[in-house]
Short mmCIF file of C-alpha atoms and ligand atoms in Angstrom, two decimals:
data_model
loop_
_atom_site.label_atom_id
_atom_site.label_comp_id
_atom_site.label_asym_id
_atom_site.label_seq_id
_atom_site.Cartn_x
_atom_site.Cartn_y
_atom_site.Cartn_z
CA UNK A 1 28.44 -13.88 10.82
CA UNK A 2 26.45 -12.72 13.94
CA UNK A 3 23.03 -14.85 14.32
CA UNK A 4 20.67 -12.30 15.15
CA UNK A 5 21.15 -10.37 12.14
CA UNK A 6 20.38 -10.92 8.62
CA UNK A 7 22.50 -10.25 5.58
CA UNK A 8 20.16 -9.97 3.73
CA UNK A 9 17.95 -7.63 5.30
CA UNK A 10 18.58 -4.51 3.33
CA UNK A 11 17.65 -6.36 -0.07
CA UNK A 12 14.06 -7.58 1.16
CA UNK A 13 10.73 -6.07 -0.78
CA UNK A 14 10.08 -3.26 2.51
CA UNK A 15 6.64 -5.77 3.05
CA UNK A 16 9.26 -9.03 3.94
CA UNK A 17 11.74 -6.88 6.01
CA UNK A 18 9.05 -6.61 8.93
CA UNK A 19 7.88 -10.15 8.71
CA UNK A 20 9.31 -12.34 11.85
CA UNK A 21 8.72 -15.18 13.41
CA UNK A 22 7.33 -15.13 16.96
CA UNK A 23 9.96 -15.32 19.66
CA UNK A 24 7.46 -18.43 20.90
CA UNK A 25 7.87 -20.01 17.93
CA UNK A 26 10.88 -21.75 18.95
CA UNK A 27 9.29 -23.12 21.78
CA UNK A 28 6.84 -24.83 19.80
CA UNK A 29 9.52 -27.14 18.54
CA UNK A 30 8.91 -28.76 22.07
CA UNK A 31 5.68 -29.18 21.91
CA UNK A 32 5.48 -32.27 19.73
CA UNK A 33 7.02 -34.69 22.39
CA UNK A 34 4.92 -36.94 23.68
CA UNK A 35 4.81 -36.05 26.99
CA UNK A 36 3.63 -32.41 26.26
CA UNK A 37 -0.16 -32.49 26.15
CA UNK A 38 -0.49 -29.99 23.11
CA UNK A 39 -3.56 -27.65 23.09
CA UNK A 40 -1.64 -25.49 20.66
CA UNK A 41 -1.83 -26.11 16.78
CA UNK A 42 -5.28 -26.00 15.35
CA UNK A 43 -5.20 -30.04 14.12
CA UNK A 44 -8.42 -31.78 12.60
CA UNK A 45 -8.57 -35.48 14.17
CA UNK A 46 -7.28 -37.30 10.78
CA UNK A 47 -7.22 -40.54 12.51
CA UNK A 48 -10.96 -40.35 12.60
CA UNK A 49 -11.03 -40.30 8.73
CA UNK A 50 -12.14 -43.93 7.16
CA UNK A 51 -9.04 -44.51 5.25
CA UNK A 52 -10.17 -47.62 3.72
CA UNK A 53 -12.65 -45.18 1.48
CA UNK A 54 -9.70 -42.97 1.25
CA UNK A 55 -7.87 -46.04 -0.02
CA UNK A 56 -10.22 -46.80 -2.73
CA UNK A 57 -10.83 -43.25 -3.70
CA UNK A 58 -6.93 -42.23 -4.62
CA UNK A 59 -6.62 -46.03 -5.97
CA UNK A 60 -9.68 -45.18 -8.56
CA UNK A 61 -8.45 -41.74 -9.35
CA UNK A 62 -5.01 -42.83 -10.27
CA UNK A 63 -6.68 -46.17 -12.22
CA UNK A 64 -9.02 -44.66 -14.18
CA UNK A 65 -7.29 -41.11 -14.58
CA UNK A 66 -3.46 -41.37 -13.69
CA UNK A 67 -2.35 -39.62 -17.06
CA UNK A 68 -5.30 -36.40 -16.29
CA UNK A 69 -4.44 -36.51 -12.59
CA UNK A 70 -0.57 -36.16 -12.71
CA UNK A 71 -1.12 -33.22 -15.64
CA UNK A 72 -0.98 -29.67 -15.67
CA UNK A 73 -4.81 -28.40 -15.10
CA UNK A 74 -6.93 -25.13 -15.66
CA UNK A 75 -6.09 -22.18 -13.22
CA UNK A 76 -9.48 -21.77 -11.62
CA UNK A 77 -9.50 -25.30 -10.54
CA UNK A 78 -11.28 -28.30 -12.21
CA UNK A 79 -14.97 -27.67 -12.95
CA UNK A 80 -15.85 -31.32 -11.50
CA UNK A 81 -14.18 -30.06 -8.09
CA UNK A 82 -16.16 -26.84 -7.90
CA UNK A 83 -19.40 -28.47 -8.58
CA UNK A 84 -19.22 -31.00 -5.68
CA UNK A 85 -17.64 -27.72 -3.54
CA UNK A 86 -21.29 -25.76 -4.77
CA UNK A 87 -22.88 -28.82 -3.65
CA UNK A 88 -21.07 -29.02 0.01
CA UNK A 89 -22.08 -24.96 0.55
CA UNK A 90 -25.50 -25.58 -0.70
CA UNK A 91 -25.80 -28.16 2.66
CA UNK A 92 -25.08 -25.61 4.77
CA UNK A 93 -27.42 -23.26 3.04
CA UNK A 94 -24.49 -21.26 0.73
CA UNK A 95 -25.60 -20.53 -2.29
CA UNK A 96 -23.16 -20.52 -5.45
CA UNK A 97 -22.62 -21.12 -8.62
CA UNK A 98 -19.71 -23.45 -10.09
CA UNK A 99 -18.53 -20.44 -12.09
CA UNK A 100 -18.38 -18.36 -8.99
CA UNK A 101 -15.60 -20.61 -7.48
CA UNK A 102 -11.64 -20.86 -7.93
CA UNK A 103 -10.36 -23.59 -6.29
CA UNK A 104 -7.16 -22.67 -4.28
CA UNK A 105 -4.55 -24.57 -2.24
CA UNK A 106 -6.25 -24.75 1.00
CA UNK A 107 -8.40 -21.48 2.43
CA UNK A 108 -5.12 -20.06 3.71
CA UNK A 109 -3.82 -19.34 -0.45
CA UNK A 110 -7.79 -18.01 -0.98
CA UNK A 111 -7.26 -15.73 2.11
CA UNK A 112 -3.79 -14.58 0.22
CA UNK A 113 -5.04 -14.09 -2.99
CA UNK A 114 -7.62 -11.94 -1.49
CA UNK A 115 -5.36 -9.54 -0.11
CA UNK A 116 -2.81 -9.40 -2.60
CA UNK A 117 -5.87 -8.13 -4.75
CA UNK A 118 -7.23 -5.94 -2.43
CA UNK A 119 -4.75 -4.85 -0.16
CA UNK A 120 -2.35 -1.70 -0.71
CA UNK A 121 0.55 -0.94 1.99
CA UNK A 122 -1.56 0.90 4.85
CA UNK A 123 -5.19 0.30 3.67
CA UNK A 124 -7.18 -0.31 6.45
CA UNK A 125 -8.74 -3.86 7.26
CA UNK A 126 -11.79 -4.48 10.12
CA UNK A 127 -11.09 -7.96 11.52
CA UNK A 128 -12.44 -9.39 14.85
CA UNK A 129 -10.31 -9.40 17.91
CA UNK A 130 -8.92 -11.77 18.45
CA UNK A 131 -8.64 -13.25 14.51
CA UNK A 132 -7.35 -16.01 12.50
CA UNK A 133 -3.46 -16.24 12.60
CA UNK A 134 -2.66 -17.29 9.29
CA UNK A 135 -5.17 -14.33 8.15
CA UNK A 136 -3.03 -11.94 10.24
CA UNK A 137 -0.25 -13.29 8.15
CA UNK A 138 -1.64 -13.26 4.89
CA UNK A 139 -2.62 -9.31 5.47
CA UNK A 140 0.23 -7.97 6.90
CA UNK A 141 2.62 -9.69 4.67
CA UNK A 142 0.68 -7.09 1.57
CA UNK A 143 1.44 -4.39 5.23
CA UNK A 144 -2.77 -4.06 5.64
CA UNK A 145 -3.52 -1.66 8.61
CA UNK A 146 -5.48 -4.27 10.31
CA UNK A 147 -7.80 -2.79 13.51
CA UNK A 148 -9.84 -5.10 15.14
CA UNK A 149 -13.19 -5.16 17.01
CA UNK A 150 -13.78 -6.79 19.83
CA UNK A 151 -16.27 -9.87 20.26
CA UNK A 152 -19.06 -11.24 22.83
CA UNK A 153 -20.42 -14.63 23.03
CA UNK A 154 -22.58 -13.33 20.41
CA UNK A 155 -19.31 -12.43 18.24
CA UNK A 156 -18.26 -9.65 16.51
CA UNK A 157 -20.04 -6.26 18.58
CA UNK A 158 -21.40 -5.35 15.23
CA UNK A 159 -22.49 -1.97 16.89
CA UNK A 160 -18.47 -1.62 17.43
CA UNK A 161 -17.61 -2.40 14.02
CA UNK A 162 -19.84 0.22 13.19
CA UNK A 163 -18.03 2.77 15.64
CA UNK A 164 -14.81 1.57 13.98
CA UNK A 165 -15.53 2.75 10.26
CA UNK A 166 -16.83 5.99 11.81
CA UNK A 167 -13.36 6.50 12.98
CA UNK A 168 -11.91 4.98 9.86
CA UNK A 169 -13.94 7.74 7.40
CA UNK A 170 -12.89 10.48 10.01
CA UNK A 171 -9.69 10.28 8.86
CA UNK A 172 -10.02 10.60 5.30
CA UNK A 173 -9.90 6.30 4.80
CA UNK A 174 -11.53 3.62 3.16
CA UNK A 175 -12.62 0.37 4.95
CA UNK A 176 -10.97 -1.92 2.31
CA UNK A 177 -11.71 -5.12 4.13
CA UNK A 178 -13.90 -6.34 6.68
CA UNK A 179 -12.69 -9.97 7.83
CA UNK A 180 -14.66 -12.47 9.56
CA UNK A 181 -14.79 -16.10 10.93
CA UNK A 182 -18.95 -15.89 11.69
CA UNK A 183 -19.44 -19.75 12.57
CA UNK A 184 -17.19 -20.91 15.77
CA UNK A 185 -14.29 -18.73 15.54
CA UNK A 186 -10.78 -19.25 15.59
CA UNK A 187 -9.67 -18.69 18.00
CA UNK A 188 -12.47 -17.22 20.16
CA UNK A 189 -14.96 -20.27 19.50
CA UNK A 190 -17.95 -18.68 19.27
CA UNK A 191 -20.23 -17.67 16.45
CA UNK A 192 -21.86 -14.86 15.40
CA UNK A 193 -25.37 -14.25 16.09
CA UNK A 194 -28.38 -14.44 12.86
CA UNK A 195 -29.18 -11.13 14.22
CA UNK A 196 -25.76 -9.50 14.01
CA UNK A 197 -25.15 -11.25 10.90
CA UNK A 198 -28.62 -9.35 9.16
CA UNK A 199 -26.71 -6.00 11.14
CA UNK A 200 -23.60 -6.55 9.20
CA UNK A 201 -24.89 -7.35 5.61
CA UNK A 202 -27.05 -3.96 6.76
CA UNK A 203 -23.02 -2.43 7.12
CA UNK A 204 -22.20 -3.81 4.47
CA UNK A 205 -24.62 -1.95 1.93
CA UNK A 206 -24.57 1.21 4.03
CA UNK A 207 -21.15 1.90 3.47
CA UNK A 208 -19.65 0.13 0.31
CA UNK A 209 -18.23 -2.63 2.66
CA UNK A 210 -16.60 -5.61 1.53
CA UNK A 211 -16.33 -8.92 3.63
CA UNK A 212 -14.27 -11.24 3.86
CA UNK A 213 -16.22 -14.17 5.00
CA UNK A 214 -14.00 -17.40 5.84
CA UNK A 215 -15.77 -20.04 6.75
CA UNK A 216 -14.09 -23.14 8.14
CA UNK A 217 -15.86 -24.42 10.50
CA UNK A 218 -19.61 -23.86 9.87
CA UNK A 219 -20.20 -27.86 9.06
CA UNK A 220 -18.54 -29.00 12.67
CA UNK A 221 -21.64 -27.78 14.98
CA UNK A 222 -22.19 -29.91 17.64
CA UNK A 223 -25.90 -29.64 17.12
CA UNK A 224 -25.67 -30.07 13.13
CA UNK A 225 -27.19 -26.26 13.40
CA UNK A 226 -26.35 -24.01 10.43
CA UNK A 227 -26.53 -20.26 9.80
CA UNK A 228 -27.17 -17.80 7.56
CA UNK A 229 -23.78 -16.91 6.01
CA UNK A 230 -22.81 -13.33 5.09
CA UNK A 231 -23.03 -14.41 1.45
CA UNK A 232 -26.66 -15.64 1.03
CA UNK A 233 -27.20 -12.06 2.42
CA UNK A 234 -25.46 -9.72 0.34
CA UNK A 235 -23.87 -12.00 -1.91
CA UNK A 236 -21.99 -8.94 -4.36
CA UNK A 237 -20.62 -7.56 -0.93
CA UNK A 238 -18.68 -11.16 -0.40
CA UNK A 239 -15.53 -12.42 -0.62
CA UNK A 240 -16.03 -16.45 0.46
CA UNK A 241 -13.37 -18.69 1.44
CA UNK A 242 -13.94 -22.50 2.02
CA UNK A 243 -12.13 -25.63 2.67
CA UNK A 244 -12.41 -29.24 2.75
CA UNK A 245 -9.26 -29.20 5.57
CA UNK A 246 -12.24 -29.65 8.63
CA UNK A 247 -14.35 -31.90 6.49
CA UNK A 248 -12.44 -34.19 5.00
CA UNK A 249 -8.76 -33.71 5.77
CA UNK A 250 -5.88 -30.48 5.29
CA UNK A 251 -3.84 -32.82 3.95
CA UNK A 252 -5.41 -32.53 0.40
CA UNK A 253 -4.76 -28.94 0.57
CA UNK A 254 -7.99 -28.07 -1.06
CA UNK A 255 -9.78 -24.57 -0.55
CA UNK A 256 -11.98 -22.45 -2.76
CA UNK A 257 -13.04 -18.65 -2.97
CA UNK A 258 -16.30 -17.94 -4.33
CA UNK A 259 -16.24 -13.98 -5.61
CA UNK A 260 -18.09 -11.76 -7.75
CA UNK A 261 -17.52 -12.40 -11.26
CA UNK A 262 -14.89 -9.95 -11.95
CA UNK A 263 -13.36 -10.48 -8.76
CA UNK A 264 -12.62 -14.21 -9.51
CA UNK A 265 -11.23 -13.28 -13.06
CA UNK A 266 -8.56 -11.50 -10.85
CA UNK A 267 -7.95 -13.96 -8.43
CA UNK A 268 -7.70 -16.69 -10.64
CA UNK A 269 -4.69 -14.73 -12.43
CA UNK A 270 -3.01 -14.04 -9.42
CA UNK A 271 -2.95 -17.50 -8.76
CA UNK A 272 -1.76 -18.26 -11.91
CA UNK A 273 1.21 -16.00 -11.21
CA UNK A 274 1.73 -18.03 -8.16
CA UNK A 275 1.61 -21.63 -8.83
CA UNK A 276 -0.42 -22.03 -12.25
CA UNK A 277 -3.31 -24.16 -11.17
CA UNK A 278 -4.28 -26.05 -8.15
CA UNK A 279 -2.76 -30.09 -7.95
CA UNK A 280 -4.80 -32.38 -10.13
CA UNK A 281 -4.19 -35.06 -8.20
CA UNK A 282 -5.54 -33.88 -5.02
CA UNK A 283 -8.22 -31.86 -6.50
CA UNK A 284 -9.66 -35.40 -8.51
CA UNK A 285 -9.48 -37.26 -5.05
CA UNK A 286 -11.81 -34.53 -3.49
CA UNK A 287 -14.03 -34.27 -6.02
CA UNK A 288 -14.14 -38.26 -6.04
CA UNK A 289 -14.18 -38.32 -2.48
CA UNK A 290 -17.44 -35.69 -2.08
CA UNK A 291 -19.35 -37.67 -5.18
CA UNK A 292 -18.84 -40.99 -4.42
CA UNK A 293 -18.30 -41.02 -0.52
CA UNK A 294 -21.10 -40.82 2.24
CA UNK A 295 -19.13 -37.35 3.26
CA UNK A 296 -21.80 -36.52 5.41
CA UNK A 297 -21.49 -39.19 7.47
CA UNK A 298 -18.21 -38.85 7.99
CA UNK A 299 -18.32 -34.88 8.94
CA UNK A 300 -20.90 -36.49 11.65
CA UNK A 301 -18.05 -39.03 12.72
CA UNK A 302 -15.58 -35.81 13.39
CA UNK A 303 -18.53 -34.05 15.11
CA UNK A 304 -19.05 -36.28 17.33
CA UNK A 305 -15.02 -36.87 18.20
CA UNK A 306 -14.79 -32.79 18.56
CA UNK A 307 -18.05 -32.30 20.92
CA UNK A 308 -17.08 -35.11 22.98
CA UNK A 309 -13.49 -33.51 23.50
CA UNK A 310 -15.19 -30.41 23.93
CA UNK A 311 -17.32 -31.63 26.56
CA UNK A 312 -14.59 -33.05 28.69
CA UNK A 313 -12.39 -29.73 27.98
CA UNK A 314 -15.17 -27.77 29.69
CA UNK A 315 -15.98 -30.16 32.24
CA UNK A 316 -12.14 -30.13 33.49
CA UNK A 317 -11.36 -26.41 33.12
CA UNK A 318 -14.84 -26.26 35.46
CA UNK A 319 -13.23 -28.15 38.14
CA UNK A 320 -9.68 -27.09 37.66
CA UNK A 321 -9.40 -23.88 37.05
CA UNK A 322 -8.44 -21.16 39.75
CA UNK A 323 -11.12 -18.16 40.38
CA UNK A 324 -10.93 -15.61 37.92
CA UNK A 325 -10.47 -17.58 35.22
CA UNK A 326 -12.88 -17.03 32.57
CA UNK A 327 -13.58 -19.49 28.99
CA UNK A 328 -15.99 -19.48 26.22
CA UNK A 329 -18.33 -21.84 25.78
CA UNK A 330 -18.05 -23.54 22.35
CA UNK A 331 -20.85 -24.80 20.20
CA UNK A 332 -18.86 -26.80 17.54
CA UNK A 333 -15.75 -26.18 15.85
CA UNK A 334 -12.11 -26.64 17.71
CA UNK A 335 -11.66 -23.90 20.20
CA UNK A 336 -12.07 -22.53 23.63
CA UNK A 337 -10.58 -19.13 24.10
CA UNK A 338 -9.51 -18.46 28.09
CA UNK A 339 -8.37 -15.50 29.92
CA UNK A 340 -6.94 -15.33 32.72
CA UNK A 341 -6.69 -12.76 36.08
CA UNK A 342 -4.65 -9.82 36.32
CA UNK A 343 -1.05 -10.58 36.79
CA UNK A 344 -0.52 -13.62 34.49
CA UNK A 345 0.84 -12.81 30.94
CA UNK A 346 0.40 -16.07 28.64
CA UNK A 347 3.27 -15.18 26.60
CA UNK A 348 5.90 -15.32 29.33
CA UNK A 349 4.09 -18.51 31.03
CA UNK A 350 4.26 -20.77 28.13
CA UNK A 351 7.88 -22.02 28.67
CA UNK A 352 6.73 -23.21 32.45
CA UNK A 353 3.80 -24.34 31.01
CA UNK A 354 5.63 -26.36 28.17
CA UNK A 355 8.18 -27.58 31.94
CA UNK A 356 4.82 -28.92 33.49
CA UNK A 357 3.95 -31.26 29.98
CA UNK A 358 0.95 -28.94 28.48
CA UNK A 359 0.85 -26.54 25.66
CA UNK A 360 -1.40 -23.83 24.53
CA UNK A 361 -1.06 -20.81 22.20
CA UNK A 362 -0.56 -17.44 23.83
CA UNK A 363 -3.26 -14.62 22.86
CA UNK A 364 -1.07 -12.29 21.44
CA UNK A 365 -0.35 -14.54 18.21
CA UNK A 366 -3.85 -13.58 17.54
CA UNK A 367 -4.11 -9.81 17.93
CA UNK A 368 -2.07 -7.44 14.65
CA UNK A 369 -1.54 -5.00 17.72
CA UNK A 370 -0.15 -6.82 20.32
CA UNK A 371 -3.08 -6.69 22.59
CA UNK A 372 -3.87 -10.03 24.23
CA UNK A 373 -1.38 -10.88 26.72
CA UNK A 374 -4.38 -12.23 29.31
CA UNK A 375 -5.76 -14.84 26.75
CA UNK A 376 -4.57 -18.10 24.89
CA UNK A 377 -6.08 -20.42 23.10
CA UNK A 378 -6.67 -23.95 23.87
CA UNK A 379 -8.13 -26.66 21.13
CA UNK A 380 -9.36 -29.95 21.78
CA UNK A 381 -9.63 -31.62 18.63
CA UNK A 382 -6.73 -33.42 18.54
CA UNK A 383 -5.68 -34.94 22.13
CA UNK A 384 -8.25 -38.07 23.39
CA UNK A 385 -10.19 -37.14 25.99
CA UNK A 386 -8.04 -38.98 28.90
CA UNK A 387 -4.93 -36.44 28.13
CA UNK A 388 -7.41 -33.38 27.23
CA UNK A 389 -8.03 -33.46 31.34
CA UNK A 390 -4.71 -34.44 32.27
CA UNK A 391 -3.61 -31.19 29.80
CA UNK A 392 -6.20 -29.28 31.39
CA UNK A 393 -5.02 -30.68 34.99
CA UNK A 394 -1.68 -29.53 34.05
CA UNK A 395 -2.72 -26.23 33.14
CA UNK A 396 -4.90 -25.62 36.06
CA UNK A 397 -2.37 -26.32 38.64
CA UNK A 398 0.50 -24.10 36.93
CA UNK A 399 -2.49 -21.26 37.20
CA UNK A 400 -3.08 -21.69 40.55
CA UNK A 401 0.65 -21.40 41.72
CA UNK A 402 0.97 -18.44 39.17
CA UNK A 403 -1.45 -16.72 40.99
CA UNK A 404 -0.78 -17.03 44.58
CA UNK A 405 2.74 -16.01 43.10
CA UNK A 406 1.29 -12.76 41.52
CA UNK A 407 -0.33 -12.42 44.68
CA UNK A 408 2.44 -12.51 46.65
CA UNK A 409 4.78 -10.23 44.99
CA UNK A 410 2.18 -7.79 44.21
CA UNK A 411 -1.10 -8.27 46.36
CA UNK A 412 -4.23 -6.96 45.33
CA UNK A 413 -2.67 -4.85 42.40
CA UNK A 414 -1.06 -7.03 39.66
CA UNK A 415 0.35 -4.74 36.92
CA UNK A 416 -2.25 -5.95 33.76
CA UNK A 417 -0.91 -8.01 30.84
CA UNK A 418 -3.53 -6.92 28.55
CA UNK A 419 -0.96 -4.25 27.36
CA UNK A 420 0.66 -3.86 23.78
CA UNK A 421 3.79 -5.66 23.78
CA UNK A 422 4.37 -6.50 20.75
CA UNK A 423 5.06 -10.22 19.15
CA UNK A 424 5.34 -11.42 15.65
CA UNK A 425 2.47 -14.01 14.36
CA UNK A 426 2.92 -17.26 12.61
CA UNK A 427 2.60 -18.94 16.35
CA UNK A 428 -0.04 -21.57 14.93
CA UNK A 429 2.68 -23.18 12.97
CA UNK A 430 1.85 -26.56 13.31
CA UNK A 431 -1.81 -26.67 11.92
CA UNK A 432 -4.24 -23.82 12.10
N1 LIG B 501 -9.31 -19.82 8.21
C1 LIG B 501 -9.38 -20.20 9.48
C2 LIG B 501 -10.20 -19.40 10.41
C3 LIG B 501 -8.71 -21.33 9.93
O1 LIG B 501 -8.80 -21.69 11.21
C4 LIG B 501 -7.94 -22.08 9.00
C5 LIG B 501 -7.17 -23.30 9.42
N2 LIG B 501 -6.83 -23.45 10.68
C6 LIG B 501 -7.90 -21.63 7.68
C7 LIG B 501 -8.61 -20.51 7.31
C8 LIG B 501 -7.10 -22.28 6.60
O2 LIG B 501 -7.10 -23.63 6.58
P1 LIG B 501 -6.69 -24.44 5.29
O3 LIG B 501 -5.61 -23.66 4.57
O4 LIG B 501 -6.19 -25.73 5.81
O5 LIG B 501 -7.89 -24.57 4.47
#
């Protein structure tokens, strides 16, 4: 049997015989060795987590609930669960109902669910670019028509989104889905302005939008700053997706999607179709964990790990990085988002970079249309600080003798990577 082909091809569903995995992804099997410094998969700092409260949270649940915990439970997720979920939006100024919630296996199944409801082969979804991997994956597995719009420091250029549904409507098409990561995007890092935000619920109502508001990172400011969210704005316009994966740990697999009411009658039944009901077990350790546990405190504790690692990731790419090379400026959450001169294409460096010990994820992972070949991401929440500049070191240096070769073969006019070569997504595999 020849390796590069798959018997099974012709029998696929025709939305599984275009899904691949990215010709990078291999390379990522590298990156776990110790001596690669790994700026690649999007990893909350679980060591951080007080595991002796972990401890005596599982070792209550299964004590005074084993036979409950290790049953079958209800499809929308357990009511006690969605009330401490209500409670966690609430702090950041969310508002929501318990009823309004189905609890889901991480945001990644809620982000699923939504567009296995939603999405028809070739319907059209808005989504910032650059966006979310796994979203990418979650939409064009249902084959969405996903067209993004490009972002600032202020995020999404609302005033471009706008642009892009003209074009959408002048041909004849529905905007079925407008996705967006508002607070510290992954994987651009930055957030979306309150003014754009009031623009975009303003969209929203114009035109019979719906958004897709996902919303991982909004607790992980460095300032302990929140924002208005889509959904306290034009709450029957929103699709919400949450997760306890950046506040408490991914681990537990624990997400939620707060919909309209008939909405989350739909979603919950899809889910049912796909694994009956969320895990008890995990689900009574959250909910145990958010009532019982100062949670707060320990969201501060990651905070604090994360803006300290962001500070010395933008303090090193400062002093090591060649001219021309251009970052965002992150104010909480896990990312910096860099691109780099004419010349370079981040796909085709990786492999030297992964040869000189550091590790990154190229920017066309991030992009449904190939577009991104001058960008990659970096995060910082899981290296310490010591190998977050030695990574950054690393990085800088492999630049700088990238450059003065680009310069050398092709002086002042480097062809531009920022074309549309295409790659497969599903880069992020090892964490988002
Ligand atoms: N959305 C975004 C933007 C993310 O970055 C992630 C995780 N990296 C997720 C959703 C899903 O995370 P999880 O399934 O762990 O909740």
């Amino acid at each position: 049997m020849r390796l590069d082909t798959d018997p099974y091809l012709e029998r696929y569903a025709s939305r599984v015989r275009g899904m691949r995995a990215s010709e990078i992804r291999a390379l990522f099997s590298v990156v776990s060795r110790p001596e690669v410094v790994s700026f690649a998969g999007g990893m909350p700092y679980t060591a951080a987590l007080d595991f002796s409260a972990v401890e005596d949270v599982v070792t209550r649940v299964i004590r005074e609930s084993g036979a409950v915990a290790f049953q079958y439970g209800g499809g929308q997720g357990r009511p006690e669960l969605r009330e401490q979920l209500v409670e966690v939006m609430r702090h950041e100024g969310v508002p929501a109902h318990v009823d309004d919630l189905v609890v889901t296996v991480g945001g990644q199944q809620g982000l699923e669910l939504v567009a296995k409801c939603f999405i028809d082969p070739g319907d059209v979804v808005l989504a910032e670019g650059p966006t979310y991997v796994g979203a990418l994956g979650a939409l064009s597995s249902h084959q969405a028509d996903v067209r993004h719009v490009p972002m600032d420091a202020d995020g999404m250029r609302v005033d471009l989104l706008e642009e892009a549904i003209g074009r959408v409507h002048a041909e004849g098409r529905r905007v079925e889905l407008v996705y967006t990561i508002p607070n510290h995007q992954n994987p651009a890092g930055v957030s979306l302005s309150v003014e754009r935000r009031h623009r975009l619920a303003e969209l929203a109502e114009e035109h019979d939008l719906l958004v897709l508001e996902d919303n991982p990172y909004g607790l992980l400011d460095f300032e302990g700053r929140t924002y208005p969210s889509i959904r306290s704005l034009v709450p029957d316009r929103v699709i919400y997706v949450g997760t306890v994966s950046k506040t408490f740990a991914p681990g537990a697999r624990t997400g939620w999607v707060a919909a309209p009411t008939a909405v989350r009658d739909k979603l919950v039944l899809l889910r049912e179709a796909a694994d009956l009901c969320p895990p008890n077990l995990t689900q009574m350790i959250v909910e145990t964990w958010f009532a019982t546990q100062p949670w707060q405190d320990q969201v501060k504790r990651f905070v604090e790990v994360y803006r300290e690692r962001a500070e010395t990731m933008l303090a090193a790419l400062a002093e090591e990085m060649p001219d021309g090379v251009t970052w965002t400026v992150p104010a909480g959450g896990f990312y910096v988002w860099v691109t780099v001169p004419r010349g370079v294409d981040t796909s085709d460096l990786l492999a030297k970079a992964i040869n000189a010990r550091v590790a990154y994820v190229p920017g066309r992972g991030f992009y449904g249309d190939g577009s991104g070949g001058d960008q990659l991401r970096l995060c910082y929440s899981f290296p310490d600080p010591a190998r977050i500049r030695e990574g950054v070191t690393r990085l800088g240096e492999l630049l700088t003798r990238e450059l003065e070769l680009v310069r050398a073969v092709y002086g002042d006019r480097p062809p531009d990577a920022a074309d549309d070569r295409r790659s497969g997504s599903g880069v992020a595999s090892q964490g988002g």
